[in-house]
CSV table of C-alpha atoms in Angstrom, one decimal:
chain,number,residue,atom,x,y,z
A,1,UNK,CA,19.8,-21.0,38.9
A,2,UNK,CA,18.9,-24.0,36.7
A,3,UNK,CA,15.7,-22.3,35.7
A,4,UNK,CA,17.6,-19.2,34.9
A,5,UNK,CA,20.0,-21.0,32.6
A,6,UNK,CA,17.3,-22.9,30.8
A,7,UNK,CA,15.1,-20.0,30.1
A,8,UNK,CA,17.9,-17.9,28.8
A,9,UNK,CA,19.3,-20.7,26.7
A,10,UNK,CA,15.9,-21.0,25.0
A,11,UNK,CA,16.4,-17.6,23.4
A,12,UNK,CA,19.9,-18.4,22.1
A,13,UNK,CA,18.8,-18.9,18.5
A,14,UNK,CA,17.8,-15.2,18.0
A,15,UNK,CA,20.1,-12.3,17.9
A,16,UNK,CA,21.5,-11.5,21.4
A,17,UNK,CA,20.1,-8.6,23.3
A,18,UNK,CA,23.6,-7.4,24.0
A,19,UNK,CA,26.2,-7.8,21.3
A,20,UNK,CA,29.2,-8.5,23.5
A,21,UNK,CA,31.5,-8.8,20.5
A,22,UNK,CA,30.8,-5.2,19.6
A,23,UNK,CA,31.2,-4.0,23.2
A,24,UNK,CA,34.6,-5.7,23.6
A,25,UNK,CA,35.8,-4.8,20.1
A,26,UNK,CA,34.8,-1.2,20.5
A,27,UNK,CA,36.5,-1.0,23.9
A,28,UNK,CA,39.7,-2.5,22.5
A,29,UNK,CA,39.7,0.0,19.7
A,30,UNK,CA,39.9,2.9,22.1
A,31,UNK,CA,42.4,1.3,24.5
A,32,UNK,CA,44.8,0.0,21.9
A,33,UNK,CA,44.6,3.1,19.7
A,34,UNK,CA,45.3,5.4,22.7
A,35,UNK,CA,48.1,3.1,23.9
A,36,UNK,CA,49.7,3.6,20.4
A,37,UNK,CA,49.2,7.4,20.6
A,38,UNK,CA,50.9,7.5,24.0
A,39,UNK,CA,53.8,5.4,22.6
A,40,UNK,CA,54.1,7.9,19.7
A,41,UNK,CA,54.1,10.8,22.1
A,42,UNK,CA,56.8,9.2,24.2
A,43,UNK,CA,59.1,8.6,21.2
A,44,UNK,CA,58.5,11.7,19.1
A,45,UNK,CA,57.6,14.3,21.8
A,46,UNK,CA,61.1,14.7,23.0
A,47,UNK,CA,63.0,13.8,19.8
A,48,UNK,CA,60.9,15.9,17.3
A,49,UNK,CA,58.5,18.0,19.3
A,50,UNK,CA,60.5,20.7,21.1
A,51,UNK,CA,61.1,23.2,18.3
A,52,UNK,CA,58.3,23.9,15.9
A,53,UNK,CA,60.7,25.5,13.4
A,54,UNK,CA,62.7,22.3,13.0
A,55,UNK,CA,62.0,20.1,9.9
A,56,UNK,CA,61.4,17.0,12.0
A,57,UNK,CA,58.6,18.8,13.8
A,58,UNK,CA,56.8,19.2,10.4
A,59,UNK,CA,57.5,15.6,9.6
A,60,UNK,CA,56.3,14.0,12.9
A,61,UNK,CA,53.8,16.4,14.3
A,62,UNK,CA,52.3,18.7,11.7
A,63,UNK,CA,51.8,15.8,9.4
A,64,UNK,CA,50.1,14.0,12.2
A,65,UNK,CA,47.8,17.0,12.7
A,66,UNK,CA,46.9,17.2,9.0
A,67,UNK,CA,46.1,13.5,8.8
A,68,UNK,CA,44.0,13.5,12.0
A,69,UNK,CA,42.0,16.5,10.7
A,70,UNK,CA,41.1,14.6,7.5
A,71,UNK,CA,40.3,11.3,9.3
A,72,UNK,CA,38.1,13.0,11.9
A,73,UNK,CA,36.0,15.0,9.4
A,74,UNK,CA,35.6,11.8,7.3
A,75,UNK,CA,34.8,9.6,10.3
A,76,UNK,CA,32.2,12.1,11.6
A,77,UNK,CA,30.6,12.5,8.2
A,78,UNK,CA,30.4,8.8,7.5
A,79,UNK,CA,29.4,7.6,11.0
A,80,UNK,CA,26.8,10.3,11.7
A,81,UNK,CA,25.6,10.2,8.1
A,82,UNK,CA,25.2,6.4,8.3
A,83,UNK,CA,23.3,6.5,11.6
A,84,UNK,CA,21.0,9.2,10.3
A,85,UNK,CA,20.5,7.7,6.8
A,86,UNK,CA,19.6,4.3,8.3
A,87,UNK,CA,17.2,5.7,10.9
A,88,UNK,CA,14.0,3.9,11.8
A,89,UNK,CA,11.1,5.8,10.4
A,90,UNK,CA,8.6,3.6,12.3
A,91,UNK,CA,10.4,3.8,15.6
A,92,UNK,CA,7.2,4.0,17.7
A,93,UNK,CA,6.0,0.6,16.4
A,94,UNK,CA,8.9,-1.6,17.3
A,95,UNK,CA,8.4,-4.6,19.7
A,96,UNK,CA,9.4,-4.2,23.4
A,97,UNK,CA,12.1,-6.8,22.8
A,98,UNK,CA,13.6,-4.9,19.9
A,99,UNK,CA,13.4,-1.8,22.0
A,100,UNK,CA,15.3,-3.5,24.7
A,101,UNK,CA,17.9,-4.7,22.2
A,102,UNK,CA,18.3,-1.2,21.0
A,103,UNK,CA,18.8,0.1,24.6
A,104,UNK,CA,21.7,-2.3,24.9
A,105,UNK,CA,23.2,-1.0,21.7
A,106,UNK,CA,22.7,2.5,22.9
A,107,UNK,CA,24.5,1.6,26.1
A,108,UNK,CA,27.3,0.1,24.1
A,109,UNK,CA,27.7,3.6,22.5
A,110,UNK,CA,27.6,5.2,25.9
A,111,UNK,CA,30.3,2.9,27.2
A,112,UNK,CA,32.4,4.0,24.2
A,113,UNK,CA,31.6,7.6,25.2
A,114,UNK,CA,32.9,6.9,28.7
A,115,UNK,CA,36.2,5.7,27.3
A,116,UNK,CA,36.4,8.7,25.0
A,117,UNK,CA,35.6,11.2,27.7
A,118,UNK,CA,38.1,9.6,30.1
A,119,UNK,CA,40.9,9.8,27.6
A,120,UNK,CA,40.0,13.3,26.4
A,121,UNK,CA,39.0,15.1,29.6
A,122,UNK,CA,41.2,13.3,32.1
A,123,UNK,CA,44.2,11.5,30.6
A,124,UNK,CA,45.3,13.8,27.8
A,125,UNK,CA,44.2,17.1,29.5
A,126,UNK,CA,46.2,16.6,32.7
A,127,UNK,CA,49.1,15.3,30.5
A,128,UNK,CA,49.0,18.6,28.7
A,129,UNK,CA,49.7,20.2,32.1
A,130,UNK,CA,52.9,18.4,32.8
A,131,UNK,CA,54.1,18.9,29.2
A,132,UNK,CA,53.5,22.7,29.1
A,133,UNK,CA,54.7,23.3,32.6
A,134,UNK,CA,57.9,21.6,31.6
A,135,UNK,CA,58.4,22.7,28.0
A,136,UNK,CA,58.2,26.3,26.8
A,137,UNK,CA,55.8,26.5,24.0
A,138,UNK,CA,56.7,28.2,20.7
A,139,UNK,CA,53.5,27.3,18.7
A,140,UNK,CA,49.8,26.7,19.3
A,141,UNK,CA,50.3,23.2,17.8
A,142,UNK,CA,52.5,21.6,20.4
A,143,UNK,CA,52.8,17.8,20.5
A,144,UNK,CA,50.5,17.8,23.6
A,145,UNK,CA,47.9,20.0,21.9
A,146,UNK,CA,48.0,18.0,18.6
A,147,UNK,CA,46.9,14.9,20.7
A,148,UNK,CA,44.7,16.5,23.3
A,149,UNK,CA,42.8,19.2,21.5
A,150,UNK,CA,42.8,18.0,17.9
A,151,UNK,CA,42.6,14.2,18.5
A,152,UNK,CA,41.1,13.2,21.8
A,153,UNK,CA,38.5,16.0,21.9
A,154,UNK,CA,37.2,15.3,18.3
A,155,UNK,CA,37.0,11.6,19.1
A,156,UNK,CA,34.7,12.1,22.1
A,157,UNK,CA,32.7,14.6,20.1
A,158,UNK,CA,32.2,12.1,17.4
A,159,UNK,CA,31.4,9.3,19.9
A,160,UNK,CA,29.0,11.4,21.9
A,161,UNK,CA,27.3,12.6,18.7
A,162,UNK,CA,26.9,9.1,17.5
A,163,UNK,CA,25.4,8.0,20.9
A,164,UNK,CA,22.9,10.9,20.8
A,165,UNK,CA,22.0,10.3,17.2
A,166,UNK,CA,21.5,6.6,17.8
A,167,UNK,CA,19.1,7.3,20.7
A,168,UNK,CA,17.2,9.9,18.7
A,169,UNK,CA,16.8,7.8,15.6
A,170,UNK,CA,16.1,4.4,17.1
A,171,UNK,CA,14.6,4.6,20.6
A,172,UNK,CA,11.0,5.5,21.3
A,173,UNK,CA,12.1,7.0,24.6
A,174,UNK,CA,13.7,9.9,22.9
A,175,UNK,CA,11.0,10.7,20.3
A,176,UNK,CA,9.1,13.3,22.4
A,177,UNK,CA,11.6,16.1,21.7
A,178,UNK,CA,15.2,16.7,22.4
A,179,UNK,CA,16.4,15.4,25.7
A,180,UNK,CA,17.8,18.5,27.4
A,181,UNK,CA,20.4,16.8,29.7
A,182,UNK,CA,21.5,14.5,27.0
A,183,UNK,CA,22.2,17.5,24.7
A,184,UNK,CA,24.0,19.2,27.6
A,185,UNK,CA,26.2,16.0,28.1
A,186,UNK,CA,27.1,15.9,24.4
A,187,UNK,CA,27.1,19.6,23.4
A,188,UNK,CA,28.8,20.9,26.5
A,189,UNK,CA,32.0,18.8,26.1
A,190,UNK,CA,31.8,19.6,22.4
A,191,UNK,CA,32.1,23.3,23.3
A,192,UNK,CA,35.4,22.6,24.9
A,193,UNK,CA,36.8,22.3,21.4
A,194,UNK,CA,35.8,25.8,20.2
A,195,UNK,CA,37.0,27.1,23.6
A,196,UNK,CA,40.5,26.1,22.5
A,197,UNK,CA,40.3,29.3,20.4
A,198,UNK,CA,40.1,31.4,23.7
A,199,UNK,CA,42.9,29.3,25.1
A,200,UNK,CA,45.2,29.8,22.2
A,201,UNK,CA,44.3,33.5,21.9
A,202,UNK,CA,45.2,34.0,25.6
A,203,UNK,CA,48.4,32.0,25.4
A,204,UNK,CA,49.5,33.8,22.2
A,205,UNK,CA,48.8,37.4,23.4
A,206,UNK,CA,48.9,37.1,27.1
A,207,UNK,CA,51.4,34.6,28.6
A,208,UNK,CA,53.3,31.6,27.3
A,209,UNK,CA,53.8,29.9,30.6
A,210,UNK,CA,51.4,27.3,31.9
A,211,UNK,CA,49.4,28.1,35.1
A,212,UNK,CA,46.6,25.5,35.1
A,213,UNK,CA,44.3,27.4,37.4
A,214,UNK,CA,44.6,30.6,35.4
A,215,UNK,CA,41.2,32.2,34.5
A,216,UNK,CA,42.1,31.7,30.9
A,217,UNK,CA,41.2,28.0,31.4
A,218,UNK,CA,37.8,28.5,33.1
A,219,UNK,CA,36.0,27.9,29.8
A,220,UNK,CA,37.2,24.3,29.8
A,221,UNK,CA,35.9,24.0,33.4
A,222,UNK,CA,32.4,25.4,32.6
A,223,UNK,CA,31.9,23.1,29.7
A,224,UNK,CA,33.4,20.2,31.7
A,225,UNK,CA,30.5,20.5,34.1
A,226,UNK,CA,28.2,19.5,31.3
A,227,UNK,CA,29.5,15.9,31.6
A,228,UNK,CA,27.2,15.7,34.6
A,229,UNK,CA,24.3,15.7,32.1
A,230,UNK,CA,25.0,11.9,31.9
A,231,UNK,CA,23.1,11.6,35.2
A,232,UNK,CA,20.0,12.8,33.4
A,233,UNK,CA,20.6,10.2,30.7
A,234,UNK,CA,21.0,7.5,33.3
A,235,UNK,CA,17.8,8.5,35.0
A,236,UNK,CA,15.9,8.5,31.7
A,237,UNK,CA,17.3,5.1,30.7
A,238,UNK,CA,16.6,3.5,34.1
A,239,UNK,CA,13.0,4.6,33.9
A,240,UNK,CA,12.7,3.3,30.3
A,241,UNK,CA,14.3,0.0,30.9
A,242,UNK,CA,12.4,-0.6,34.2
A,243,UNK,CA,9.2,0.0,32.2
A,244,UNK,CA,10.2,-2.5,29.6
A,245,UNK,CA,11.1,-5.1,32.2
A,246,UNK,CA,8.1,-4.7,34.4
A,247,UNK,CA,5.4,-5.3,31.8
A,248,UNK,CA,3.6,-8.6,31.8
A,249,UNK,CA,5.8,-11.5,30.8
A,250,UNK,CA,5.1,-12.8,27.3
B,1,UNK,CA,3.3,-8.9,21.1
B,2,UNK,CA,1.1,-6.3,22.7
B,3,UNK,CA,2.2,-3.0,24.1
B,4,UNK,CA,1.7,-4.3,27.6
B,5,UNK,CA,4.0,-7.2,27.2
B,6,UNK,CA,7.4,-7.4,28.7
B,7,UNK,CA,10.6,-7.3,26.6
B,8,UNK,CA,11.8,-10.3,28.5
B,9,UNK,CA,10.5,-13.9,28.6
B,10,UNK,CA,11.1,-14.9,32.1
B,11,UNK,CA,11.8,-13.4,35.5
B,12,UNK,CA,15.3,-14.9,35.3
B,13,UNK,CA,16.0,-13.1,32.0
B,14,UNK,CA,14.7,-9.9,33.5
B,15,UNK,CA,17.2,-10.3,36.4
B,16,UNK,CA,20.0,-11.0,34.0
B,17,UNK,CA,19.2,-8.0,31.8
B,18,UNK,CA,18.9,-5.8,34.8
B,19,UNK,CA,22.3,-6.8,36.2
B,20,UNK,CA,23.9,-6.3,32.8
B,21,UNK,CA,22.5,-2.8,32.6
B,22,UNK,CA,23.8,-2.1,36.1
B,23,UNK,CA,27.3,-2.9,34.9
B,24,UNK,CA,27.0,-0.8,31.8
B,25,UNK,CA,25.5,2.1,33.7
B,26,UNK,CA,28.1,1.9,36.5
B,27,UNK,CA,31.0,1.9,34.1
B,28,UNK,CA,29.7,4.8,32.1
B,29,UNK,CA,28.7,6.9,35.1
B,30,UNK,CA,32.1,6.3,36.8
B,31,UNK,CA,34.2,7.3,33.8
B,32,UNK,CA,32.1,10.2,32.6
B,33,UNK,CA,32.0,11.7,36.1
B,34,UNK,CA,35.7,11.0,36.3
B,35,UNK,CA,36.4,13.0,33.1
B,36,UNK,CA,34.2,15.9,34.0
B,37,UNK,CA,35.4,16.1,37.6
B,38,UNK,CA,39.0,15.7,36.7
B,39,UNK,CA,39.1,18.5,34.1
B,40,UNK,CA,37.2,20.7,36.6
B,41,UNK,CA,39.6,20.0,39.5
B,42,UNK,CA,42.8,20.2,37.5
B,43,UNK,CA,41.9,23.6,36.1
B,44,UNK,CA,40.6,25.1,39.4
B,45,UNK,CA,43.0,23.6,41.9
B,46,UNK,CA,45.4,21.6,39.8
B,47,UNK,CA,48.6,23.4,40.4
B,48,UNK,CA,48.4,22.9,44.1
B,49,UNK,CA,47.6,19.3,43.5
B,50,UNK,CA,50.4,18.6,41.0
B,51,UNK,CA,53.5,19.5,42.9
B,52,UNK,CA,54.6,19.1,46.5
B,53,UNK,CA,56.2,22.6,46.5
B,54,UNK,CA,52.8,24.0,45.9
B,55,UNK,CA,51.2,22.0,48.7
B,56,UNK,CA,51.6,24.8,51.3
B,57,UNK,CA,49.8,25.5,54.6
B,58,UNK,CA,47.6,28.2,53.2
B,59,UNK,CA,46.4,28.2,49.6
B,60,UNK,CA,46.4,24.5,49.0
B,61,UNK,CA,44.4,24.0,52.2
B,62,UNK,CA,42.0,26.7,51.2
B,63,UNK,CA,41.5,26.1,47.5
B,64,UNK,CA,41.5,22.3,47.2
B,65,UNK,CA,38.5,21.5,49.4
B,66,UNK,CA,36.4,24.4,48.0
B,67,UNK,CA,36.8,23.4,44.4
B,68,UNK,CA,36.6,19.6,45.1
B,69,UNK,CA,33.3,19.5,46.9
B,70,UNK,CA,31.4,20.4,43.7
B,71,UNK,CA,31.0,17.1,41.9
B,72,UNK,CA,30.4,15.1,45.1
B,73,UNK,CA,27.5,17.4,46.0
B,74,UNK,CA,26.0,17.1,42.6
B,75,UNK,CA,26.4,13.3,42.3
B,76,UNK,CA,25.0,12.8,45.8
B,77,UNK,CA,22.0,14.8,44.7
B,78,UNK,CA,21.2,12.1,42.2
B,79,UNK,CA,22.5,8.9,43.7
B,80,UNK,CA,21.0,9.4,47.2
B,81,UNK,CA,17.9,11.4,46.4
B,82,UNK,CA,16.8,9.2,43.5
B,83,UNK,CA,18.3,5.8,44.3
B,84,UNK,CA,19.2,5.9,48.0
B,85,UNK,CA,22.8,4.9,47.1
B,86,UNK,CA,25.0,6.4,49.9
B,87,UNK,CA,28.3,6.7,48.0
B,88,UNK,CA,28.1,9.6,45.7
B,89,UNK,CA,31.1,11.5,47.1
B,90,UNK,CA,33.2,8.3,47.4
B,91,UNK,CA,32.4,7.4,43.8
B,92,UNK,CA,33.6,10.9,42.7
B,93,UNK,CA,36.8,10.8,44.7
B,94,UNK,CA,37.6,7.2,43.6
B,95,UNK,CA,37.2,8.4,40.0
B,96,UNK,CA,39.2,11.5,40.5
B,97,UNK,CA,42.0,9.7,42.3
B,98,UNK,CA,42.1,7.0,39.6
B,99,UNK,CA,42.4,9.6,36.9
B,100,UNK,CA,45.1,11.5,38.8
B,101,UNK,CA,47.2,8.5,39.7
B,102,UNK,CA,47.2,7.1,36.2
B,103,UNK,CA,48.3,10.5,35.0
B,104,UNK,CA,50.9,11.1,37.5
B,105,UNK,CA,52.5,7.8,36.9
B,106,UNK,CA,52.1,7.5,33.1
B,107,UNK,CA,52.6,11.1,32.2
B,108,UNK,CA,54.2,13.2,35.0
B,109,UNK,CA,56.7,10.4,35.6
B,110,UNK,CA,56.4,8.4,32.3
B,111,UNK,CA,56.7,11.4,29.9
B,112,UNK,CA,58.2,14.3,31.7
B,113,UNK,CA,60.2,12.3,34.3
B,114,UNK,CA,59.1,13.9,37.6
B,115,UNK,CA,59.4,11.5,40.5
B,116,UNK,CA,56.1,10.4,41.9
B,117,UNK,CA,57.0,11.6,45.4
B,118,UNK,CA,57.1,15.1,43.8
B,119,UNK,CA,53.8,15.0,42.0
B,120,UNK,CA,51.4,12.7,43.8
B,121,UNK,CA,47.7,13.9,44.2
B,122,UNK,CA,46.1,15.1,47.3
B,123,UNK,CA,44.1,12.7,49.4
B,124,UNK,CA,40.4,13.6,49.5
B,125,UNK,CA,39.0,10.3,50.7
B,126,UNK,CA,38.5,11.0,54.4
B,127,UNK,CA,36.1,13.9,53.7
B,128,UNK,CA,34.3,11.9,51.1
B,129,UNK,CA,33.6,9.0,53.5
B,130,UNK,CA,32.4,11.4,56.2
B,131,UNK,CA,30.1,13.4,53.9
B,132,UNK,CA,28.6,10.2,52.6
B,133,UNK,CA,28.0,8.8,56.0
B,134,UNK,CA,26.5,12.1,57.2
B,135,UNK,CA,24.0,12.1,54.3
B,136,UNK,CA,23.1,8.5,54.9
B,137,UNK,CA,22.6,8.9,58.6
B,138,UNK,CA,20.7,12.2,58.5
B,139,UNK,CA,18.9,12.0,55.1
B,140,UNK,CA,19.1,15.8,55.1
B,141,UNK,CA,20.7,18.0,52.5
B,142,UNK,CA,20.9,20.9,54.9
B,143,UNK,CA,22.7,18.9,57.6
B,144,UNK,CA,25.0,17.3,55.1
B,145,UNK,CA,25.9,20.7,53.6
B,146,UNK,CA,26.6,22.3,57.0
B,147,UNK,CA,28.2,19.4,58.9
B,148,UNK,CA,29.5,17.5,55.9
B,149,UNK,CA,30.8,20.6,54.1
B,150,UNK,CA,32.4,21.7,57.3
B,151,UNK,CA,34.1,18.3,57.8
B,152,UNK,CA,35.1,18.3,54.1
B,153,UNK,CA,37.1,21.5,54.6
B,154,UNK,CA,38.5,20.7,58.1
B,155,UNK,CA,39.6,17.1,57.3
B,156,UNK,CA,41.6,17.9,54.2
B,157,UNK,CA,44.8,19.0,55.9
B,158,UNK,CA,44.8,16.2,58.6
B,159,UNK,CA,44.0,13.7,55.9
B,160,UNK,CA,47.0,14.7,53.9
B,161,UNK,CA,49.3,15.4,56.9
B,162,UNK,CA,50.9,11.9,57.1
B,163,UNK,CA,52.0,12.3,53.5
B,164,UNK,CA,53.0,15.9,53.4
B,165,UNK,CA,54.6,16.3,56.8
B,166,UNK,CA,58.0,14.8,55.9
B,167,UNK,CA,58.2,17.2,53.0
B,168,UNK,CA,57.5,20.3,55.2
B,169,UNK,CA,60.5,19.8,57.5
B,170,UNK,CA,62.9,22.8,57.2
B,171,UNK,CA,66.2,22.5,55.5
B,172,UNK,CA,69.1,24.9,54.9
B,173,UNK,CA,70.3,25.0,51.4
B,174,UNK,CA,73.0,27.5,50.2
B,175,UNK,CA,72.4,29.6,53.2
B,176,UNK,CA,68.6,29.8,52.7
B,177,UNK,CA,65.9,28.2,54.8
B,178,UNK,CA,63.2,26.3,53.0
B,179,UNK,CA,61.1,23.2,53.2
B,180,UNK,CA,62.1,19.9,51.7
B,181,UNK,CA,59.3,20.3,49.2
B,182,UNK,CA,60.7,23.6,48.1
B,183,UNK,CA,64.0,21.9,47.6
B,184,UNK,CA,62.3,19.4,45.3
B,185,UNK,CA,61.0,22.3,43.3
B,186,UNK,CA,64.4,23.8,42.9
B,187,UNK,CA,65.9,20.5,41.7
B,188,UNK,CA,63.1,19.6,39.3
B,189,UNK,CA,62.9,22.7,37.2
B,190,UNK,CA,59.6,23.3,35.3
B,191,UNK,CA,60.6,25.7,32.6
B,192,UNK,CA,57.0,26.5,31.7
B,193,UNK,CA,56.2,27.4,35.3
B,194,UNK,CA,58.7,29.9,36.5
B,195,UNK,CA,58.9,30.8,40.2
B,196,UNK,CA,57.0,34.0,39.9
B,197,UNK,CA,53.8,32.1,38.9
B,198,UNK,CA,53.9,29.9,42.1
B,199,UNK,CA,51.2,30.9,44.5
B,200,UNK,CA,52.4,29.7,47.9
B,201,UNK,CA,51.5,31.4,51.3
B,202,UNK,CA,51.0,34.7,49.6
B,203,UNK,CA,49.8,37.6,51.7
B,204,UNK,CA,51.2,39.8,54.4
B,205,UNK,CA,48.5,39.7,57.1
B,206,UNK,CA,50.0,36.8,59.0
B,207,UNK,CA,48.2,37.9,62.2
B,208,UNK,CA,47.7,34.3,63.4
B,209,UNK,CA,51.4,33.4,63.1
B,210,UNK,CA,51.7,29.7,63.4
B,211,UNK,CA,48.0,29.0,63.0
B,212,UNK,CA,48.0,29.4,59.2
B,213,UNK,CA,46.7,25.9,58.4
B,214,UNK,CA,43.8,25.8,60.9
B,215,UNK,CA,42.6,29.3,59.9
B,216,UNK,CA,42.8,28.3,56.2
B,217,UNK,CA,41.0,25.0,56.8
B,218,UNK,CA,38.3,26.8,58.7
B,219,UNK,CA,37.7,29.4,56.0
B,220,UNK,CA,37.8,26.6,53.4
B,221,UNK,CA,35.1,24.7,55.4
B,222,UNK,CA,32.9,27.8,55.5
B,223,UNK,CA,33.1,28.2,51.7
B,224,UNK,CA,32.7,24.4,51.2
B,225,UNK,CA,29.3,24.6,52.9
B,226,UNK,CA,28.1,27.3,50.5
B,227,UNK,CA,29.5,25.5,47.5
B,228,UNK,CA,27.7,22.2,48.6
B,229,UNK,CA,24.3,24.0,48.6
B,230,UNK,CA,24.9,25.4,45.2
B,231,UNK,CA,26.2,22.2,43.6
B,232,UNK,CA,23.4,20.1,45.2
B,233,UNK,CA,21.0,22.1,43.1
B,234,UNK,CA,23.2,21.9,40.0
B,235,UNK,CA,23.2,18.1,40.5
B,236,UNK,CA,19.4,18.1,40.7
B,237,UNK,CA,19.2,19.9,37.4
B,238,UNK,CA,21.8,17.8,35.7
B,239,UNK,CA,19.8,14.7,36.8
B,240,UNK,CA,16.6,16.0,35.2
B,241,UNK,CA,14.9,14.1,32.4
B,242,UNK,CA,13.2,17.0,30.6
B,243,UNK,CA,12.7,17.3,26.9
B,244,UNK,CA,12.6,20.4,24.8
B,245,UNK,CA,9.4,20.7,22.8
B,246,UNK,CA,9.4,19.4,19.2
B,247,UNK,CA,8.7,22.1,16.7
């Protein structure tokens, strides 16, 4: 153990392989932000979210929707644009240590993607079930949908897109083409958002009640399977990292 | 630094780096699988899982195991066949149960005020442990599909029996006979889910009379075997590392 401590300490002067501050800060952003969102739902869901024709619905829910649309488009544009604009044009000539550092940064993005997927696909989607099985809907933009479809889904799309772009623009592992399972893991859950169109069409013209296992919802199921593509990403990463670690020691 | 050089400077650092990646990978895999599995399960078997008055002897017993064996089969196909980790199914079920319990408490109870003893999730852990152990002992996808899939379906109802039995005792209410679970449903009205939507013990061919649950479990076990085969190969594909050709 003493040898371990000494050898690791010798590298302390250079930038750390894993930037723990970014990892912790990023995690806190998701957890604190969604805690605030849940608080907002709890307060304004019942007091202002039951009747879409009421003025307070416009104040507390439709304005929330308009603001989140603008912020999401801006965030996606700026974040994805920044990652692409600052891409490494000589990615194949980086040192093994720099490559390892970038794998850590890539995994920081993937951890954020895990937070985003959890809140989007698990927390807010099942929450939508209890809200709509309890409250009769009179609009497509219910309080539950404004959070689930138009906030948590775009957030995991933005996060997944950022992780994929980071890998594609900075890691030699992903330069031989487009990683099929990675694309599936990012594009599949992305397709859940357009599938909202089918959901709303069905609920508008077919039935207003909420039966969660209705075939109308199967599009969400199909695209949810795509999350399993993360296993292909893990396999690729494990092989790449093992290769980096097993080379001759410097 | 040459291309053959390592990215780390000592074996100790290699170990530290490797362990750190392990944690990052475990966290990500757990929560992404949780998200995908949960949305799949809630939208294919969710209504039977949400409410005790849907947890009947027939459709709950039939549907829940069939739709829940999917992700465990797929994750086993990667964790066991690539890494010899014998806990793919348990990992999936732990994730699913965590997602469900957080939701039932924070949202079903915390937002729409249904008591937790009306909306607790089904217990899938006994089947998960058995199917993982069968795969570990036999190292055979076929045996796991047949014996494990069978056990998955058959163990579901007994695994939930200690929880659900007290709610299946008969009560008489306003001259009508019903179960205690049905009575919960009457008292906690879900306006968006009227009674005509509820799918409980539907069907008229009650040939086997009192044997509704065993017959349902047996049928469920049969389909679970087939679904396991299918999803094993889905899992293999999802675990692939192929690239599309650059143009």
